[in-house]
mmCIF file of C-alpha atoms in Angstrom:
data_model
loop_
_atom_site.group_PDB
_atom_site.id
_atom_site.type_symbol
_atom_site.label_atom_id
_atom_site.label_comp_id
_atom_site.label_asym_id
_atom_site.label_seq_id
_atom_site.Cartn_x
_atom_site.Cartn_y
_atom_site.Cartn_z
ATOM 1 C CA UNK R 1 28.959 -1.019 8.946
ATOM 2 C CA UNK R 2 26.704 1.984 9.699
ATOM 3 C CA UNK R 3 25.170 1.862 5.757
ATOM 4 C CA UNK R 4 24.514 -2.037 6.120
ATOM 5 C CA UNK R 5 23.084 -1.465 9.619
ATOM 6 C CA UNK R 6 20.897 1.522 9.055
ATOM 7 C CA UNK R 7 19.055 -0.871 6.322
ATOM 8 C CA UNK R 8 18.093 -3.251 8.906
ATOM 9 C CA UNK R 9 14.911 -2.323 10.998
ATOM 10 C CA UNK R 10 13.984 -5.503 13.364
ATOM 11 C CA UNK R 11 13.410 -5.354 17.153
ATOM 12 C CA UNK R 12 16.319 -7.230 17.682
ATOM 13 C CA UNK R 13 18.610 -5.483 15.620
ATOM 14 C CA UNK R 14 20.662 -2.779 17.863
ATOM 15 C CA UNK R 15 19.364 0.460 15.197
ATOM 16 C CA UNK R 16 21.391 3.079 14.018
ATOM 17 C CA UNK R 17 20.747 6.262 14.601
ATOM 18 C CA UNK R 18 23.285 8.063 12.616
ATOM 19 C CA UNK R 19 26.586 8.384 11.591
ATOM 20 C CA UNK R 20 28.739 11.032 10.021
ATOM 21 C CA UNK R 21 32.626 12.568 10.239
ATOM 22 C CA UNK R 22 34.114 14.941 12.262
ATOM 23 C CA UNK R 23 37.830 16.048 11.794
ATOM 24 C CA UNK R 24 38.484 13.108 9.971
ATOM 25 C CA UNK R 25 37.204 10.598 12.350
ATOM 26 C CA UNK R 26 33.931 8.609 11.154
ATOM 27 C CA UNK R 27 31.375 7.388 14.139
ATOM 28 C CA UNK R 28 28.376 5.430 14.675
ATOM 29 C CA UNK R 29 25.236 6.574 16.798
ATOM 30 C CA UNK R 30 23.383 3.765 18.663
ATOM 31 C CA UNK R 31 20.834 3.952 21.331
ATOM 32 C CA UNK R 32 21.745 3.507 24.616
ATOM 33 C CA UNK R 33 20.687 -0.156 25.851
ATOM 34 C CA UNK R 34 20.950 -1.225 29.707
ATOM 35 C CA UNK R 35 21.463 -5.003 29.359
ATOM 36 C CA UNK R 36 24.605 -7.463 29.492
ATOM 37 C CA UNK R 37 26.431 -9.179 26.265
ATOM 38 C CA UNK R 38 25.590 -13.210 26.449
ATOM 39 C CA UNK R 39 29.380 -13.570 27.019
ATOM 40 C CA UNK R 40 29.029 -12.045 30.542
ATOM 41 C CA UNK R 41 25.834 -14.105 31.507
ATOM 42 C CA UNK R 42 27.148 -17.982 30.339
ATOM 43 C CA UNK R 43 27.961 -19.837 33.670
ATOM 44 C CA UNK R 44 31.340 -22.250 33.755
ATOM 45 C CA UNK R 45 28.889 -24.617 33.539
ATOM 46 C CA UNK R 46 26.263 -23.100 31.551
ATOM 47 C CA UNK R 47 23.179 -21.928 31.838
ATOM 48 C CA UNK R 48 20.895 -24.099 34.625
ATOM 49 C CA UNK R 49 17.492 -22.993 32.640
ATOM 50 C CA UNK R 50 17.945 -24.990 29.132
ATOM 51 C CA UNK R 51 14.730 -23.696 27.920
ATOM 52 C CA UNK R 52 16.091 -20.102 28.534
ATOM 53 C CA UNK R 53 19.091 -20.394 26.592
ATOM 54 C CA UNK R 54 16.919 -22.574 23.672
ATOM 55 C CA UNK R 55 14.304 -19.164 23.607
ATOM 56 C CA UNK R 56 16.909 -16.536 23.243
ATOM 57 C CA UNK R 57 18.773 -18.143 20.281
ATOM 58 C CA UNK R 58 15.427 -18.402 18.800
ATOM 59 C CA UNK R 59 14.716 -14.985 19.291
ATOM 60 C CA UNK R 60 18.194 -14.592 17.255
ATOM 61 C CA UNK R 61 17.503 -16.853 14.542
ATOM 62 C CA UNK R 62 14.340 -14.969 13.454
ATOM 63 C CA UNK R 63 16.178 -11.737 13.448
ATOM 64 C CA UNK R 64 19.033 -13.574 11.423
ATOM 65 C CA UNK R 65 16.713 -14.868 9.045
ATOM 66 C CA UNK R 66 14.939 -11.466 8.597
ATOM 67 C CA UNK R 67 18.363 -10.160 7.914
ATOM 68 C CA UNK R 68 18.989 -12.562 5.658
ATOM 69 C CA UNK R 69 15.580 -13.020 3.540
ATOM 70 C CA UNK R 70 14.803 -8.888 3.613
ATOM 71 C CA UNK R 71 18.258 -7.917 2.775
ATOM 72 C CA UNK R 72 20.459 -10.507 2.030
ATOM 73 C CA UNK R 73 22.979 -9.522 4.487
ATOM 74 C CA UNK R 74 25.602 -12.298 6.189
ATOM 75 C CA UNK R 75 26.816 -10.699 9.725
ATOM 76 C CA UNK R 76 29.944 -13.520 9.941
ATOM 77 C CA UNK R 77 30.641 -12.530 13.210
ATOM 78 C CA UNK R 78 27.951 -14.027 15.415
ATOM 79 C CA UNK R 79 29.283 -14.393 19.031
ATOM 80 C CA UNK R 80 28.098 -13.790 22.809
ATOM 81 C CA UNK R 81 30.060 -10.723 22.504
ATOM 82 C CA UNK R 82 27.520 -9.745 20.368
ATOM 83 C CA UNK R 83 24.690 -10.523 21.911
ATOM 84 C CA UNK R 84 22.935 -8.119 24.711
ATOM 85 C CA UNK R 85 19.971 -9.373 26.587
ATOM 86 C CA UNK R 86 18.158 -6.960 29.038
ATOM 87 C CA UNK R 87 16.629 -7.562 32.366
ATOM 88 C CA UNK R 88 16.856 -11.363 31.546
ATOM 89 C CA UNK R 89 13.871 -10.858 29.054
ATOM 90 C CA UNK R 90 14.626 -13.496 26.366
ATOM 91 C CA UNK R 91 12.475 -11.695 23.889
ATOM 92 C CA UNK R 92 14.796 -8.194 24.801
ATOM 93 C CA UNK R 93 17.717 -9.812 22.633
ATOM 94 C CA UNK R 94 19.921 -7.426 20.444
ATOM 95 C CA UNK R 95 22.264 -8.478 17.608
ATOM 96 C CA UNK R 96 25.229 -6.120 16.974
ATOM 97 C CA UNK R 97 28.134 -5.184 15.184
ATOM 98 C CA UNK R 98 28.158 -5.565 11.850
ATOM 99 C CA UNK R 99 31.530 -4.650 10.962
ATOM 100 C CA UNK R 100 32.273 -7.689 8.905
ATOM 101 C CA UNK R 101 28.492 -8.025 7.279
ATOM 102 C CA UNK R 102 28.343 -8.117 3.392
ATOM 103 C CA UNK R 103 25.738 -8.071 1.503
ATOM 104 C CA UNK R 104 25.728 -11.632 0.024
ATOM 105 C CA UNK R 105 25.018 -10.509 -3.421
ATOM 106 C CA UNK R 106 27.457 -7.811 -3.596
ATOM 107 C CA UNK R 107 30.431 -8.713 -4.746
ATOM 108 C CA UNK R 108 31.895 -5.130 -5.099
ATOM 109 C CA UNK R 109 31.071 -4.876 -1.089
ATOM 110 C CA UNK R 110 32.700 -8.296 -0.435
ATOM 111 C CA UNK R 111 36.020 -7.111 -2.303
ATOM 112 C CA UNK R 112 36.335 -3.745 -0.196
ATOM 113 C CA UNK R 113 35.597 -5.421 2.983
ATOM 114 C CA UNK R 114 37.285 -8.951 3.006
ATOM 115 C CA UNK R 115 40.464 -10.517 1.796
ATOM 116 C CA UNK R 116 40.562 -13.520 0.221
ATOM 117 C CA UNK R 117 42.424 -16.331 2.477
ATOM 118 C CA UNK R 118 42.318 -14.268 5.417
ATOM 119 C CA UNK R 119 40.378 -15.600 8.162
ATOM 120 C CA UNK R 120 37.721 -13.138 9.815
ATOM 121 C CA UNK R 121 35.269 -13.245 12.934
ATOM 122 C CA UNK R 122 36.146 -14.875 16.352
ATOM 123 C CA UNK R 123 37.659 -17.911 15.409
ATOM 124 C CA UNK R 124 36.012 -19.718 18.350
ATOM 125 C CA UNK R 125 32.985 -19.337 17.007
ATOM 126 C CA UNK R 126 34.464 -19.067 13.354
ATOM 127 C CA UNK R 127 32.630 -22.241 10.868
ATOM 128 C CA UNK R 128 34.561 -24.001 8.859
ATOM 129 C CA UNK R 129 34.458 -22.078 5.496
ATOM 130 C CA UNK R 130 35.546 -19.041 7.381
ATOM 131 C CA UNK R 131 38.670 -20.954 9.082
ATOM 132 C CA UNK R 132 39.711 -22.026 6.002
ATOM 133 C CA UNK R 133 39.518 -18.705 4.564
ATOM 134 C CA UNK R 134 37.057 -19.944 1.584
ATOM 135 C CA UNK R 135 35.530 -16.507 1.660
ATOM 136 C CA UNK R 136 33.707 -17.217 -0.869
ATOM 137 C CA UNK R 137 31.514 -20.038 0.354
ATOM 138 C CA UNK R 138 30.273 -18.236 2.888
ATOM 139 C CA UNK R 139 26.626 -18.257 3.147
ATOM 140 C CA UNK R 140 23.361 -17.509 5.675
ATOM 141 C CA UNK R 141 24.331 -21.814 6.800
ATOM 142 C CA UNK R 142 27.922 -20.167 8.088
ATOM 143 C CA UNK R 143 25.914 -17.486 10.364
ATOM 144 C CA UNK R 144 23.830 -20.773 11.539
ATOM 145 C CA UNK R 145 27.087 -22.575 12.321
ATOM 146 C CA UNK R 146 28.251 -19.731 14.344
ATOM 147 C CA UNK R 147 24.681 -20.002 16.213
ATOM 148 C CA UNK R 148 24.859 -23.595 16.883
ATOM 149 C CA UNK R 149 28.511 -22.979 18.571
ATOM 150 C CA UNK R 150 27.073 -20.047 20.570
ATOM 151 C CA UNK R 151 24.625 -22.801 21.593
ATOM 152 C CA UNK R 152 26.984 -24.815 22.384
ATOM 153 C CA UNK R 153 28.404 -22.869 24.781
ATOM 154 C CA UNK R 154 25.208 -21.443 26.941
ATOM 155 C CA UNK R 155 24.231 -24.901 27.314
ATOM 156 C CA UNK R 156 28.181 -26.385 28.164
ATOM 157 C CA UNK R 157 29.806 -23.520 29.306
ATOM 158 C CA UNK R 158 32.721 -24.045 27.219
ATOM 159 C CA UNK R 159 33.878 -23.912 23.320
ATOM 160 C CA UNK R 160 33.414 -27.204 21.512
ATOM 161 C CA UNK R 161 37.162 -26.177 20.652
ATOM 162 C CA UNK R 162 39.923 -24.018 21.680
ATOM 163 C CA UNK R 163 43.897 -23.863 21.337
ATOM 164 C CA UNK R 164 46.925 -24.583 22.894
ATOM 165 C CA UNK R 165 48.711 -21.458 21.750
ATOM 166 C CA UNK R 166 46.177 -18.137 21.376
ATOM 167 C CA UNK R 167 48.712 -16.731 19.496
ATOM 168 C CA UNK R 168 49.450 -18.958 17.097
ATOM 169 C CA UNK R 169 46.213 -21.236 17.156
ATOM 170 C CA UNK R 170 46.825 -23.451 14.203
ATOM 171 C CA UNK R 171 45.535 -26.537 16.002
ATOM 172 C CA UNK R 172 41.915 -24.592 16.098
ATOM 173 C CA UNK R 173 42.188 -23.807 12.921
ATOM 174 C CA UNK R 174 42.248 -27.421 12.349
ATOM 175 C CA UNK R 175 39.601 -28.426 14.409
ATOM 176 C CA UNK R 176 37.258 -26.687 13.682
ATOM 177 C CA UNK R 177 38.054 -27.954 9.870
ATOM 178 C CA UNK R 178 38.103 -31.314 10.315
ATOM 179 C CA UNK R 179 37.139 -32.319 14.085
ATOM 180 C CA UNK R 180 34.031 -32.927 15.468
ATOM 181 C CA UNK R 181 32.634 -31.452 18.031
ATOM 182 C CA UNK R 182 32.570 -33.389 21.837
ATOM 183 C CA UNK R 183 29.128 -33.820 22.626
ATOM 184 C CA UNK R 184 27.452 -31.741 24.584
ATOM 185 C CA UNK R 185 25.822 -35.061 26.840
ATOM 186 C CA UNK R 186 29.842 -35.766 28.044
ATOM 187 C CA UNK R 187 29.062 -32.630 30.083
ATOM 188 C CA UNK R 188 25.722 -31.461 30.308
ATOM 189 C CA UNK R 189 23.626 -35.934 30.413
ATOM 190 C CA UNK R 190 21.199 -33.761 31.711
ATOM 191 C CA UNK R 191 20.269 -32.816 28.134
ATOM 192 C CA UNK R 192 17.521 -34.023 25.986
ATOM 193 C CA UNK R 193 19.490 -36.031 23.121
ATOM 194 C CA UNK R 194 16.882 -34.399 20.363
ATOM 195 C CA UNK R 195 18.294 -30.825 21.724
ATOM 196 C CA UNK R 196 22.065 -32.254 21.437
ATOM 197 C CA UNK R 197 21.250 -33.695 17.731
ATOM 198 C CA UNK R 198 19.751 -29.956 16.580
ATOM 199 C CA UNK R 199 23.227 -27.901 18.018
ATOM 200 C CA UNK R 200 25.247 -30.302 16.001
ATOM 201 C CA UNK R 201 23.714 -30.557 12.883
ATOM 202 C CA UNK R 202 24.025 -26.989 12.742
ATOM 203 C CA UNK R 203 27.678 -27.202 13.472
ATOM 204 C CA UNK R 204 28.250 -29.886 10.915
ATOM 205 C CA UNK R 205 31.284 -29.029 8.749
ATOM 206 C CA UNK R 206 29.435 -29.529 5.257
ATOM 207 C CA UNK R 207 27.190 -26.841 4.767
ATOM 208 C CA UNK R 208 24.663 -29.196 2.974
ATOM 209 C CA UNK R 209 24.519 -30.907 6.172
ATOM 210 C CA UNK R 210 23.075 -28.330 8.155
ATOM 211 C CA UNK R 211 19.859 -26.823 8.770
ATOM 212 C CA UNK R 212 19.156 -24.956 6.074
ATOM 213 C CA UNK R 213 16.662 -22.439 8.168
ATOM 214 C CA UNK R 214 16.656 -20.726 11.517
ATOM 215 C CA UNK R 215 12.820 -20.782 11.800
#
């Protein structure tokens, strides 16, 4: 994590500052931020201001695409958790944690940090390929799945899908496979349809089928 994130300089890419070992115990150094993660600031009933939400996943999408065009880098673990915003500034938006990143064209790096079959990520916000554990069809269009489903939820407040049994959550695992998503109009008709049609053709389960570019 620290030698894939100290590669990445964007302003909406939390920095590292160092990172080292001490008795056996490696660490990270990041700056100290004064903001809230995305998952504390999505209302039950999402956010009010559509046009908020709609700027501050666009400020993500043009650090994602930086990440992926300069360095070829797939986080695989995009999520509100993730996601800090400060003093409600949508352009203040930092991207975090890339514990799970590879470097797409790496395949020594995607051996040492994945294993095959085994599904990574939140699974909430997990696409397809990743549910499945298809590891290796993971691309930049899986990071824009996760986007659209992050989407999703600001504008909804809710998951387009979630399990009867956390523990055991097969029945997501199928979902999120094979079903599609419940529109986002059945709870938010406030919506403009074009705005609906964008967050699920990102979430579409072929990645053919979705946008092929966050910009």
């Amino acid at each position: 994590e620290a030698l894939i994130s100290s590669r990445i300089n964007h302003p909406n890419v939390l920095p590292v500052l160092g990172h080292g070992e001490v008795n056996g115990q490696y660490y990270i150094v990041f700056p100290r931020v004064y903001g809230r993660t995305l998952q504390d600031q999505i209302p039950a009933t999402g956010f009010a201001d559509v046009r908020r939400a709609v700027r501050l996943m666009t400020t993500l999408l043009r650090a994602l695409h930086y990440v992926w065009v300069m360095h070829d880098i797939l986080h695989r673990d995009i999520k509100p958790g993730n996601l800090i915003s400060l003093n409600h500034d949508d352009q203040s938006l930092y991207l975090l944690d890339f514990g799970l990143a590879i470097c797409h064209s790496t395949n020594k790096t995607k051996t040492r940090l994945t294993v095959q079959g085994t599904v990574l990520g939140t699974l909430l916000y997990a696409s397809p390929e990743q549910a499945a554990g298809r590891l290796e069809e993971i691309r930049h269009t899986s990071d824009l799945y996760s986007v659209g489903v992050v989407l999703y939820h600001m504008l909804t407040g809710r998951v387009p899908f979630t399990s009867e049994s956390p523990a055991f959550p097969y029945d997501l695992l199928l979902s999120i496979q094979e079903s599609p998503p419940p529109p986002l109009r059945t709870v938010r008709p406030d919506l403009d349809p074009r705005l609906e049609a964008i967050v699920l053709k990102a979430m579409s389960k072929s990645q053919a089928a979705r946008s092929q570019t966050g910009l």
